[in-house]
Amino acid sequence: MRSTPAVRARGISKWFGRVIALDEVDLDVGAGQVHGLVGPNGAGKTTLLGLLLGLARPDAGSLEILGTPARQTLVVPDGVAGFVDGPGLYPTLTARQNLAALASLRGTRTSSAVDDALEQVGLGDVADNRVRGFSLGMRQRLGLAAALLTHPRLLILDEPSNGLDPAGKQHVHQVIGRLSDDGVAVVLSSHRMDDVAALCTDVTLLATGRVVFTGPLAKLAAESDENDYRVITSDSAKAAVVAADTPGLRIIEAGDALVVRGPVLAIDHLVIRLVGADVALRELTPVVSPLEAAFLALTHTESPL
Amino acid sequence: MSATLTRPVDQPAAPFVPAYRFELVKLLVQGRIRAVLLVCLLAPAAFVAVISQQSSLPTDTVFGRWMNATGWAGSLVILAFACSWGLPLLVSLVASDVFATEDRLGTWRHLMVAVRSPRRIFAAKALASLTVTLLLVGCLVASSIIGGLAAVGNHSLIGLDGHVLTAGVAARTVVLAWACVVTPALAFGAIGLLGSVLLGRSPMGLLVPAVLALAMNLALMLPVPVAFRLALPSNAFLAWRGLFTEPASSGPLLIGIVVSLLWTAAATGLAYVIFVRRDFTDLSNDGATRRTLVAAALPLAVLTGATALVLAVASPGSTGTGVEKSKLEASLSTAFSHLYVLQTRELHRPSVTEAQLETSTACDKGGSRVPDHGPGNDWRCVVTWRLPGASATGSAIYQLDVTADGRYIADGDGPKEVNGSFQVRTSTGDTPNPLWQLDGYVDLLDRN
């Protein structure tokens, strides 16, 4: 028995005609790790997840999944499960029929495995309802249940929190957390940094097919040297003058609430100067989280502000 | 995290039987398929049972005039309807959607991950659509036969040359006729698979077999060369009529079956090649490109041309329309003789055989300025016959409406007691006069 990474990608590239979807991507995911793939639309997340599920093979580079080189399309090691581009369910079938068909295709013992998977994602009560009537969140959970049928060691999930209400999201997060505790490697994509922050230990940021960051979440937060902060004071006009004089700080928006951009050190100086100028500080909050700021900075995406 | 992973074996592709069963379930749970199944199960029986009891019968449809005489005619009327548009429409509903539905639902990647073999997915889908198509055809057969037998009974059937098929022979021949149209149905099913693979989520894929069948039916209504006619799979939808002559006109039927099988193999093969080459990670690609459309249409056009060429070389007479004066004369003489004997029996006249009648026919198309060949409703034939012991000959005139597929309706105009009246008085009452109007069939390939 030797320790083997769940995913080891080195310099993998994938082209669709003249369009490059992935450009020399490196990725390492260890057992029990929950690894987030984040990036704007068209960054290559779904393509990368598709390669991990064996839907295609890379045009260049090397990819090992559970220690086995991926050389052939649709040939992946036993223990890989998941979904890309939606959970892929048949609306005319019931939740149970959808899972039973998949279990049968996988040679799994049907009824107990299906019931167990449905219970795990909290859909046991609606097992015999047609999927047509399911909400997006319920479909996402059913997609997760389908992936759980085979007791995976590498779970690939494309936007698993998409459409989930807070309770559903908590349910999915608990399932993923439990799987991680059991040593299952999880690779998931998301647009939402709060989901990634809640679930993932490591993250890879993709932009136009290239990796712009990969590593622990804490390191990503530190990557962001500048952030936007909303400042509310007792005298906004005087506060704007003080902010303009503070080195390393730029005013993004002036008004009753002042929005400034700069590193944490400059913000510290601003607070000290405001107090020195007899301006009371009533609120100081980051406009976006540090993780999101890092994401926006690294992927050159505009802040929603 | 210190968990370790052992080197696993590759996931095997899913076994074929569960994949096939899954495809079958996906088809059979669709409301549309269930509704069609119900219609196929109930509508033919109801139609045959109701129409058989009417005084006005669908005489324009082959065997329609015999619907109140035998239960077997009703099934053949349904067969004729099914062949003109019903079967291509049925296979459109089943086969044309079997791949496209995955594009619409966005389930391809999911299915690929579950089955792990495009070949197996293709085979499972093709076999599932074939199963459902056969199930629908089986419902049509059973329903139309049961409806006919329940409403009219198990009686002998008059063939397209006027000869009598006993109830047992009629039963076998009707079932055989239905079996023969399964091959063109398969051909259109394969075209449906091809359309479904080619056109992805476009609803146009659903219409491909129906539109192609309509186009081919329109072509077959024209006086095109026999070789070209026989090279089209839809011709096999008409060729079963040859089973109802004596001897059976098997040439066009066998060619129709072979052509249909060739189309089935070609369209299925093309669909398979296009399907397994598709890149399922490319979200923008649903298989429908102009290049693949041409790549699929061209081989089928070449197949049609090559088949027509082979037939033209193998059978030199097949370059014409196949509707010839001599064939019509022989066919009408035979039909008249058989039906005269039938009429004699119904009227309890002194018995006579076909040979004793020495029937002969002289036909002319449209007068002296029109060549005596080709389809049209301007054929005029004079039938003469001789009764045993009588010195004079009888004669009757028929106006023939001959269609390009070799079928004709002969409308009688002669002695009232022979073919001048639509009814004859028998000991049990007035019954339809078999000689007043009759259906006939000319073998277009026959070099008579």
mmCIF file with all atom_site columns, N, CA, C and O in Angstrom, chain A residues 194-213:
data_model
loop_
_atom_site.group_PDB
_atom_site.id
_atom_site.type_symbol
_atom_site.label_atom_id
_atom_site.label_alt_id
_atom_site.label_comp_id
_atom_site.label_asym_id
_atom_site.label_entity_id
_atom_site.label_seq_id
_atom_site.pdbx_PDB_ins_code
_atom_site.Cartn_x
_atom_site.Cartn_y
_atom_site.Cartn_z
_atom_site.occupancy
_atom_site.B_iso_or_equiv
_atom_site.pdbx_formal_charge
_atom_site.auth_seq_id
_atom_site.auth_comp_id
_atom_site.auth_asym_id
_atom_site.auth_atom_id
_atom_site.pdbx_PDB_model_num
ATOM 1  N N  . ASP A 1 194 ? -18.024 32.001 -1.179  1.00 0.00 ? 194 ASP A N  1
ATOM 2  C CA . ASP A 1 194 ? -18.449 31.624 0.179   1.00 0.00 ? 194 ASP A CA 1
ATOM 3  C C  . ASP A 1 194 ? -18.628 30.108 0.279   1.00 0.00 ? 194 ASP A C  1
ATOM 4  O O  . ASP A 1 194 ? -18.317 29.495 1.299   1.00 0.00 ? 194 ASP A O  1
ATOM 5  N N  . ASP A 1 195 ? -19.120 29.486 -0.819  1.00 0.00 ? 195 ASP A N  1
ATOM 6  C CA . ASP A 1 195 ? -19.232 28.021 -0.833  1.00 0.00 ? 195 ASP A CA 1
ATOM 7  C C  . ASP A 1 195 ? -17.858 27.381 -0.750  1.00 0.00 ? 195 ASP A C  1
ATOM 8  O O  . ASP A 1 195 ? -17.637 26.415 -0.016  1.00 0.00 ? 195 ASP A O  1
ATOM 9  N N  . VAL A 1 196 ? -16.950 27.927 -1.539  1.00 0.00 ? 196 VAL A N  1
ATOM 10 C CA . VAL A 1 196 ? -15.586 27.387 -1.560  1.00 0.00 ? 196 VAL A CA 1
ATOM 11 C C  . VAL A 1 196 ? -14.957 27.533 -0.174  1.00 0.00 ? 196 VAL A C  1
ATOM 12 O O  . VAL A 1 196 ? -14.332 26.598 0.339   1.00 0.00 ? 196 VAL A O  1
ATOM 13 N N  . ALA A 1 197 ? -15.179 28.710 0.432   1.00 0.00 ? 197 ALA A N  1
ATOM 14 C CA . ALA A 1 197 ? -14.595 28.952 1.765   1.00 0.00 ? 197 ALA A CA 1
ATOM 15 C C  . ALA A 1 197 ? -15.167 27.990 2.799   1.00 0.00 ? 197 ALA A C  1
ATOM 16 O O  . ALA A 1 197 ? -14.461 27.527 3.696   1.00 0.00 ? 197 ALA A O  1
ATOM 17 N N  . ALA A 1 198 ? -16.468 27.663 2.645   1.00 0.00 ? 198 ALA A N  1
ATOM 18 C CA . ALA A 1 198 ? -17.111 26.784 3.622   1.00 0.00 ? 198 ALA A CA 1
ATOM 19 C C  . ALA A 1 198 ? -16.728 25.324 3.445   1.00 0.00 ? 198 ALA A C  1
ATOM 20 O O  . ALA A 1 198 ? -16.742 24.553 4.396   1.00 0.00 ? 198 ALA A O  1
ATOM 21 N N  . LEU A 1 199 ? -16.373 24.937 2.215   1.00 0.00 ? 199 LEU A N  1
ATOM 22 C CA . LEU A 1 199 ? -16.184 23.518 1.923   1.00 0.00 ? 199 LEU A CA 1
ATOM 23 C C  . LEU A 1 199 ? -14.735 23.103 1.710   1.00 0.00 ? 199 LEU A C  1
ATOM 24 O O  . LEU A 1 199 ? -14.343 22.000 2.084   1.00 0.00 ? 199 LEU A O  1
ATOM 25 N N  . CYS A 1 200 ? -13.968 23.986 1.072   1.00 0.00 ? 200 CYS A N  1
ATOM 26 C CA . CYS A 1 200 ? -12.682 23.522 0.508   1.00 0.00 ? 200 CYS A CA 1
ATOM 27 C C  . CYS A 1 200 ? -11.502 23.812 1.420   1.00 0.00 ? 200 CYS A C  1
ATOM 28 O O  . CYS A 1 200 ? -11.494 24.814 2.156   1.00 0.00 ? 200 CYS A O  1
ATOM 29 N N  . THR A 1 201 ? -10.538 22.930 1.331   1.00 0.00 ? 201 THR A N  1
ATOM 30 C CA . THR A 1 201 ? -9.271  23.169 2.020   1.00 0.00 ? 201 THR A CA 1
ATOM 31 C C  . THR A 1 201 ? -8.285  23.830 1.066   1.00 0.00 ? 201 THR A C  1
ATOM 32 O O  . THR A 1 201 ? -7.444  24.607 1.466   1.00 0.00 ? 201 THR A O  1
ATOM 33 N N  . ASP A 1 202 ? -8.425  23.480 -0.205  1.00 0.00 ? 202 ASP A N  1
ATOM 34 C CA . ASP A 1 202 ? -7.525  24.012 -1.233  1.00 0.00 ? 202 ASP A CA 1
ATOM 35 C C  . ASP A 1 202 ? -8.348  24.528 -2.400  1.00 0.00 ? 202 ASP A C  1
ATOM 36 O O  . ASP A 1 202 ? -9.477  24.092 -2.607  1.00 0.00 ? 202 ASP A O  1
ATOM 37 N N  . VAL A 1 203 ? -7.754  25.382 -3.168  1.00 0.00 ? 203 VAL A N  1
ATOM 38 C CA . VAL A 1 203 ? -8.483  25.973 -4.278  1.00 0.00 ? 203 VAL A CA 1
ATOM 39 C C  . VAL A 1 203 ? -7.547  26.194 -5.465  1.00 0.00 ? 203 VAL A C  1
ATOM 40 O O  . VAL A 1 203 ? -6.352  26.423 -5.298  1.00 0.00 ? 203 VAL A O  1
ATOM 41 N N  . THR A 1 204 ? -8.110  26.047 -6.650  1.00 0.00 ? 204 THR A N  1
ATOM 42 C CA . THR A 1 204 ? -7.371  26.388 -7.874  1.00 0.00 ? 204 THR A CA 1
ATOM 43 C C  . THR A 1 204 ? -8.207  27.404 -8.640  1.00 0.00 ? 204 THR A C  1
ATOM 44 O O  . THR A 1 204 ? -9.389  27.171 -8.891  1.00 0.00 ? 204 THR A O  1
ATOM 45 N N  . LEU A 1 205 ? -7.572  28.532 -8.942  1.00 0.00 ? 205 LEU A N  1
ATOM 46 C CA . LEU A 1 205 ? -8.260  29.570 -9.694  1.00 0.00 ? 205 LEU A CA 1
ATOM 47 C C  . LEU A 1 205 ? -7.874  29.451 -11.167 1.00 0.00 ? 205 LEU A C  1
ATOM 48 O O  . LEU A 1 205 ? -6.685  29.379 -11.498 1.00 0.00 ? 205 LEU A O  1
ATOM 49 N N  . LEU A 1 206 ? -8.889  29.423 -12.015 1.00 0.00 ? 206 LEU A N  1
ATOM 50 C CA . LEU A 1 206 ? -8.641  29.343 -13.459 1.00 0.00 ? 206 LEU A CA 1
ATOM 51 C C  . LEU A 1 206 ? -9.140  30.615 -14.134 1.00 0.00 ? 206 LEU A C  1
ATOM 52 O O  . LEU A 1 206 ? -10.185 31.150 -13.742 1.00 0.00 ? 206 LEU A O  1
ATOM 53 N N  . ALA A 1 207 ? -8.388  31.065 -15.099 1.00 0.00 ? 207 ALA A N  1
ATOM 54 C CA . ALA A 1 207 ? -8.838  32.197 -15.931 1.00 0.00 ? 207 ALA A CA 1
ATOM 55 C C  . ALA A 1 207 ? -8.372  31.928 -17.345 1.00 0.00 ? 207 ALA A C  1
ATOM 56 O O  . ALA A 1 207 ? -7.195  31.632 -17.572 1.00 0.00 ? 207 ALA A O  1
ATOM 57 N N  . THR A 1 208 ? -9.314  31.965 -18.280 1.00 0.00 ? 208 THR A N  1
ATOM 58 C CA . THR A 1 208 ? -9.063  31.664 -19.700 1.00 0.00 ? 208 THR A CA 1
ATOM 59 C C  . THR A 1 208 ? -8.176  30.419 -19.891 1.00 0.00 ? 208 THR A C  1
ATOM 60 O O  . THR A 1 208 ? -7.216  30.432 -20.653 1.00 0.00 ? 208 THR A O  1
ATOM 61 N N  . GLY A 1 209 ? -8.493  29.383 -19.147 1.00 0.00 ? 209 GLY A N  1
ATOM 62 C CA . GLY A 1 209 ? -7.831  28.094 -19.323 1.00 0.00 ? 209 GLY A CA 1
ATOM 63 C C  . GLY A 1 209 ? -6.522  27.939 -18.583 1.00 0.00 ? 209 GLY A C  1
ATOM 64 O O  . GLY A 1 209 ? -5.904  26.875 -18.620 1.00 0.00 ? 209 GLY A O  1
ATOM 65 N N  . ARG A 1 210 ? -6.044  28.984 -17.917 1.00 0.00 ? 210 ARG A N  1
ATOM 66 C CA . ARG A 1 210 ? -4.752  28.904 -17.215 1.00 0.00 ? 210 ARG A CA 1
ATOM 67 C C  . ARG A 1 210 ? -4.967  28.953 -15.706 1.00 0.00 ? 210 ARG A C  1
ATOM 68 O O  . ARG A 1 210 ? -5.903  29.594 -15.226 1.00 0.00 ? 210 ARG A O  1
ATOM 69 N N  . VAL A 1 211 ? -4.071  28.300 -14.990 1.00 0.00 ? 211 VAL A N  1
ATOM 70 C CA . VAL A 1 211 ? -4.124  28.360 -13.520 1.00 0.00 ? 211 VAL A CA 1
ATOM 71 C C  . VAL A 1 211 ? -3.481  29.673 -13.081 1.00 0.00 ? 211 VAL A C  1
ATOM 72 O O  . VAL A 1 211 ? -2.330  29.947 -13.417 1.00 0.00 ? 211 VAL A O  1
ATOM 73 N N  . VAL A 1 212 ? -4.255  30.505 -12.351 1.00 0.00 ? 212 VAL A N  1
ATOM 74 C CA . VAL A 1 212 ? -3.686  31.759 -11.856 1.00 0.00 ? 212 VAL A CA 1
ATOM 75 C C  . VAL A 1 212 ? -3.338  31.652 -10.374 1.00 0.00 ? 212 VAL A C  1
ATOM 76 O O  . VAL A 1 212 ? -2.635  32.485 -9.835  1.00 0.00 ? 212 VAL A O  1
ATOM 77 N N  . PHE A 1 213 ? -3.904  30.651 -9.720  1.00 0.00 ? 213 PHE A N  1
ATOM 78 C CA . PHE A 1 213 ? -3.525  30.394 -8.330  1.00 0.00 ? 213 PHE A CA 1
ATOM 79 C C  . PHE A 1 213 ? -3.885  28.959 -7.993  1.00 0.00 ? 213 PHE A C  1
ATOM 80 O O  . PHE A 1 213 ? -4.922  28.455 -8.400  1.00 0.00 ? 213 PHE A O  1
#
